[in-house]
Short mmCIF file of C-alpha atoms in Angstrom, two decimals:
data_model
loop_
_atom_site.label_atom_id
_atom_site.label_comp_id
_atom_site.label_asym_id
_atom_site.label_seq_id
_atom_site.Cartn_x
_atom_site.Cartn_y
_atom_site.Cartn_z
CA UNK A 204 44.14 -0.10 4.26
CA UNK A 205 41.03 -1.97 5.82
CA UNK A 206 38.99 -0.47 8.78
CA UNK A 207 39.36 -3.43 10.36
CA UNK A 208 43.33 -3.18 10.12
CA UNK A 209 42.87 0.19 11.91
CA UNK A 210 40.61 -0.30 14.87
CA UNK A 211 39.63 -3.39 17.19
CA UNK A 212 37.07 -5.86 15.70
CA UNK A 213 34.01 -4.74 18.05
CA UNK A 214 34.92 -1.38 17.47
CA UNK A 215 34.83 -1.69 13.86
CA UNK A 216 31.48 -3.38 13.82
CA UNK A 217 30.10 -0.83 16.11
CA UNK A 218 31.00 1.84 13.63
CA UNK A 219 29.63 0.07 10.94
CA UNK A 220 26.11 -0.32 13.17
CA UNK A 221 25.92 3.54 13.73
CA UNK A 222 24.39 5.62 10.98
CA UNK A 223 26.24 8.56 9.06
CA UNK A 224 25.28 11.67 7.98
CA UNK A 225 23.47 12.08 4.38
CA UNK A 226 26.61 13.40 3.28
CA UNK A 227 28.59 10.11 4.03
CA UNK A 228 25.32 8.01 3.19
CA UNK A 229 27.29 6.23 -0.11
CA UNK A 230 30.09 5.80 1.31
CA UNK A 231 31.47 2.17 0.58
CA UNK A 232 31.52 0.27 3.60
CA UNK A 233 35.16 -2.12 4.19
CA UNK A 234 34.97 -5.34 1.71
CA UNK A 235 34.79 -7.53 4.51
CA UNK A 236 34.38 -6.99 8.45
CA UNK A 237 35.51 -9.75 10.73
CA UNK A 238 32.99 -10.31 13.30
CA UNK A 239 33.63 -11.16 17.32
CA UNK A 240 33.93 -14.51 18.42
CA UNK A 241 30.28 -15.68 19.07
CA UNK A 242 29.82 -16.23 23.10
CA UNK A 243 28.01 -19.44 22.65
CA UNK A 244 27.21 -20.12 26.38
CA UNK A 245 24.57 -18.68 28.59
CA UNK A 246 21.36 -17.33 27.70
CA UNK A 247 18.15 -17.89 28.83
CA UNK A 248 16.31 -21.26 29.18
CA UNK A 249 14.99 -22.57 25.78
CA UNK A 250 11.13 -22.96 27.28
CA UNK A 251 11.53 -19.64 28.89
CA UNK A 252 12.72 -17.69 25.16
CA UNK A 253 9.56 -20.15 23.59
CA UNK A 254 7.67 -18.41 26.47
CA UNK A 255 8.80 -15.20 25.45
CA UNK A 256 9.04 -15.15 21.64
CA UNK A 257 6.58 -12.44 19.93
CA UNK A 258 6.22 -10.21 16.91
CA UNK A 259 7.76 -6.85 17.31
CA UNK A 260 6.57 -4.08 14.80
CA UNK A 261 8.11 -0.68 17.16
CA UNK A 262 12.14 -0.19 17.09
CA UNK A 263 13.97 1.96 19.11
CA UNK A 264 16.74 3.97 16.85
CA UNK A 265 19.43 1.99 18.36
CA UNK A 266 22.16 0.28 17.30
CA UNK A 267 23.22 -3.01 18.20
CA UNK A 268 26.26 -3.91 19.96
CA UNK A 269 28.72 -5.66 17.59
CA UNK A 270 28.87 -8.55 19.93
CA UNK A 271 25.27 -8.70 19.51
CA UNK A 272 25.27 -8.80 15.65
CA UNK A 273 27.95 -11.78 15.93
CA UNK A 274 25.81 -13.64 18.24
CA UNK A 275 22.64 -13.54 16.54
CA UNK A 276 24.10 -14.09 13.08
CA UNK A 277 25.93 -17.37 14.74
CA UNK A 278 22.74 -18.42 15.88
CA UNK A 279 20.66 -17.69 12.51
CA UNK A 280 22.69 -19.84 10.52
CA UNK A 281 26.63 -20.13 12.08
CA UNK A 282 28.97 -23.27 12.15
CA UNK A 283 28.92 -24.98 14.72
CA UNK A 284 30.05 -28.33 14.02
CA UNK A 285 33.24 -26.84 12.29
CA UNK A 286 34.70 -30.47 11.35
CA UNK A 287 31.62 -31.12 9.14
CA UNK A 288 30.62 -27.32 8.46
CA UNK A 289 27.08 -28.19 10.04
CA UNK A 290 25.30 -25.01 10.91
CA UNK A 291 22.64 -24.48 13.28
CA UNK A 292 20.31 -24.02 11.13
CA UNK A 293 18.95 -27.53 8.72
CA UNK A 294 19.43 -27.38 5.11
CA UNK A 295 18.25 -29.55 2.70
CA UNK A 296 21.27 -31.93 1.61
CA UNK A 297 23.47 -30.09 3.52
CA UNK A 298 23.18 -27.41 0.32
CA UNK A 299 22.77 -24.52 2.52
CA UNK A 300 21.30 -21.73 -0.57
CA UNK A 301 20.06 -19.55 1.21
CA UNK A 302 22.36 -16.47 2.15
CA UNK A 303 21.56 -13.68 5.22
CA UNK A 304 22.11 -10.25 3.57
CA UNK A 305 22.67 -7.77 6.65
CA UNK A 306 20.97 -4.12 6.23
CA UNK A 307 22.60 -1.85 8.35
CA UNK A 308 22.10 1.68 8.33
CA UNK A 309 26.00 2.06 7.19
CA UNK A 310 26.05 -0.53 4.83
CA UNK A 311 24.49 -3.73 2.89
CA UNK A 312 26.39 -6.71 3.84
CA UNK A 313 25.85 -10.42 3.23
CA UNK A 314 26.63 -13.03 6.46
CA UNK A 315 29.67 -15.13 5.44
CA UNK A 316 29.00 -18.08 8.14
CA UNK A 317 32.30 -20.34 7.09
CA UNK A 318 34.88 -17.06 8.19
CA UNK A 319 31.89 -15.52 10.63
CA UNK A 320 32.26 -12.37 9.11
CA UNK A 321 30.32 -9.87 6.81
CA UNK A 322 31.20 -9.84 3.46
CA UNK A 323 30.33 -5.48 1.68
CA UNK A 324 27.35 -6.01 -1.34
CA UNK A 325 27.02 -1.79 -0.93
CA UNK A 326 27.19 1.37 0.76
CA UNK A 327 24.74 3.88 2.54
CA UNK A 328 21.46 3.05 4.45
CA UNK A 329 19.48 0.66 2.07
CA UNK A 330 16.83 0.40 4.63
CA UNK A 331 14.35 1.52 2.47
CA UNK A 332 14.95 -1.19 -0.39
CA UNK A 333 14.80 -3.87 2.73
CA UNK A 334 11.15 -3.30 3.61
CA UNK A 335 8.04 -1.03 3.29
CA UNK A 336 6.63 -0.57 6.61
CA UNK A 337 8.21 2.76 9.00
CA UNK A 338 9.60 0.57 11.64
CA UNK A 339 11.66 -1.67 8.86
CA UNK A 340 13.43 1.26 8.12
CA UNK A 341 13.84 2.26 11.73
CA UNK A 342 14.99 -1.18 13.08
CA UNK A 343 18.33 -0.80 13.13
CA UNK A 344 19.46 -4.28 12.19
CA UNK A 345 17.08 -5.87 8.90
CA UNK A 346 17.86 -9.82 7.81
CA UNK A 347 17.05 -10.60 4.31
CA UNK A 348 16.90 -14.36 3.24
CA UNK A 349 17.93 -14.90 -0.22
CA UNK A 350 17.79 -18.58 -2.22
CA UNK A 351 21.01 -18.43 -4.31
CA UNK A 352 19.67 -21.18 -6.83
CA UNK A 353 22.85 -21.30 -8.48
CA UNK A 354 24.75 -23.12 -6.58
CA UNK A 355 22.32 -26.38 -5.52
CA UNK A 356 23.80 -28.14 -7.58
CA UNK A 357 23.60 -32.42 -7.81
CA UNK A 358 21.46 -33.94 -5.47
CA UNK A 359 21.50 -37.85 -4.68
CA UNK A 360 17.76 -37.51 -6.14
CA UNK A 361 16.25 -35.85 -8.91
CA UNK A 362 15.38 -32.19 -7.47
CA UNK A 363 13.57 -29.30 -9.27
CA UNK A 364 13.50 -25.40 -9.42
CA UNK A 365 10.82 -26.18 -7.61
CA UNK A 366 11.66 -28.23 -4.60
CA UNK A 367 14.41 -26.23 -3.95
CA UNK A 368 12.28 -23.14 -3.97
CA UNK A 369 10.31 -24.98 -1.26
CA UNK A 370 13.45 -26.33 0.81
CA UNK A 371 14.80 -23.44 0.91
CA UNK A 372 11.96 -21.34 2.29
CA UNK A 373 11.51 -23.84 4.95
CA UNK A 374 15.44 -23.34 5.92
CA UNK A 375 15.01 -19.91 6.16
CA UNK A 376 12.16 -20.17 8.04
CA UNK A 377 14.38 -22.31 10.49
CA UNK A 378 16.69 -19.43 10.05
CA UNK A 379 14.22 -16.72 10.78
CA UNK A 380 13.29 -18.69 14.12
CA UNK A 381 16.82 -18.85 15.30
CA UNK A 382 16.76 -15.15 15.24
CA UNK A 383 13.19 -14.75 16.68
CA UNK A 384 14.63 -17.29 19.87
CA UNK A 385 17.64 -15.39 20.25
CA UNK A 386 15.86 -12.07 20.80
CA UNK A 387 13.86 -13.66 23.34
CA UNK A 388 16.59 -14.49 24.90
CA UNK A 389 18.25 -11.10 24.81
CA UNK A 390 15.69 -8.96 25.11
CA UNK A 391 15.22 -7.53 21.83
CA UNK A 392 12.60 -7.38 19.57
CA UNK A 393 12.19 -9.09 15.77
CA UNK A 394 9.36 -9.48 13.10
CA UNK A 395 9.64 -11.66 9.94
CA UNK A 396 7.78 -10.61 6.97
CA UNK A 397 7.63 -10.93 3.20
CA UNK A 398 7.58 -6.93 2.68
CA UNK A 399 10.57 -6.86 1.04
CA UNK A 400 10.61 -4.62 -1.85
CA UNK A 401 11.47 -7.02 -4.92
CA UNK A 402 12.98 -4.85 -7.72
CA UNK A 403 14.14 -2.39 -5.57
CA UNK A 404 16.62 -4.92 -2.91
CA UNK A 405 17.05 -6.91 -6.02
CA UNK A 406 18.82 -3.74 -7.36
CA UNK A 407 20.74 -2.73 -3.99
CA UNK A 408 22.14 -5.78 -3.44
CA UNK A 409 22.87 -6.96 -7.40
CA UNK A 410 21.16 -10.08 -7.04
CA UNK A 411 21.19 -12.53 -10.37
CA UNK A 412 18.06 -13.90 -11.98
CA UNK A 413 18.62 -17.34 -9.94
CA UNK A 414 18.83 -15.73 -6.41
CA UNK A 415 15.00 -15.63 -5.03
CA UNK A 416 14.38 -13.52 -2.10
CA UNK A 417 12.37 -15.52 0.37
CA UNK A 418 11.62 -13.56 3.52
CA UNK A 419 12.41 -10.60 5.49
CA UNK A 420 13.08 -10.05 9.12
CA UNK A 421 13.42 -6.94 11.37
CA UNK A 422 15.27 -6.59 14.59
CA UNK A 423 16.13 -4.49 17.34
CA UNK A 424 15.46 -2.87 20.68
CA UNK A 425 11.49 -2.40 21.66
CA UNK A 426 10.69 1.23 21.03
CA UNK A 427 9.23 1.07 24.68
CA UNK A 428 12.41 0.09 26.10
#
């Protein structure tokens, strides 16, 4: 039977957010985890969050709330024109490629934006493959933007491996700064980056010769706070 059959939606999420003991480390997290309804009102002022929007590179150990996670994954890249599938986030040809994998200290996850939820890749606390720095591997939420080549497909004009390489870093750059606006907003603190160890997420998170890992991105509270 699912976790999520078991306990409330935020409570499953929140138990998923909360690290285990070494002994429970590989644990395999539940195949997929149905996120909170995003609250897609309030917030603070758009020129205020501009005002406010910095580099973090100091994490509190932390988690999130779960309705946290679901509102900043909605605003990296969620629906919301759900009659057309338009996302906030642009994508080339409305091709969207590039996928948010979620590190959390339970569990590797990728962001399934259609059914808003998280879909398991693998147990245990792959921090470590998600960046090099100490505070990746404290921060306890880590974003990493993967190109899925694969599924591009046709395009009303002629498009190469490498325009799409270069579309799709500039969508997840658009992604990236959805996050990076939202923890303004909130109060939290983010950092994109491109220390993401290649081989070593590649391997955690079984990615196939045509996925291309594009950026990484940190978030959580400020250690000062």
């Amino acid at each position: 039977m699912l976790l999520t059959t078991l306990i409330t939606r935020p409570l499953a999420v929140a138990l998923l957010l909360a690290a285990r003991p070494a002994s429970m480390a590989q644990d395999a997290p539940a195949p997929k985890v149905e996120l909170p309804a995003p609250a897609r009102g309030g917030g603070m002022p758009l020129m205020q969050a501009l005002e406010g929007r910095r580099s973090t590179r100091g994490f509190a150990d932390r988690a999130l709330p779960a309705e946290v996670l679901s509102n900043l994954l909605w605003a990296a890249d969620g629906v919301n024109r759900p009659a057309t599938g338009g996302r906030t986030a642009p994508s080339s040809y409305a091709k969207y490629p590039v996928d948010v994998y979620v590190v959390l200290p339970r569990g590797l996850y990728r962001y399934d934006p259609p059914g808003h939820r998280l879909v398991a890749v693998a147990g245990g606390d792959h921090r470590a493959e998600a960046g090099t720095e100490p505070h990746e591997r404290v921060a306890p939420l880590n974003l990493v933007y993967v190109a899925d080549l694969g599924r591009v497909g046709e395009t009303p004009a002629p498009a190469s491996r490498e325009d799409w390489l270069s579309w799709s870093a500039i969508e997840a750059g658009c992604i990236a700064q959805n996050v990076n606006l939202y923890c303004a907003s909130e109060g939290l603190g983010a950092v994109v980056r491109v220390s993401v160890p290649q081989g070593e997420f590649r391997k955690a998170a079984g990615l196939r010769a045509d996925q291309v890992i594009l950026l990484g991105q940190s978030v959580g509270h400020p250690a000062s706070r």
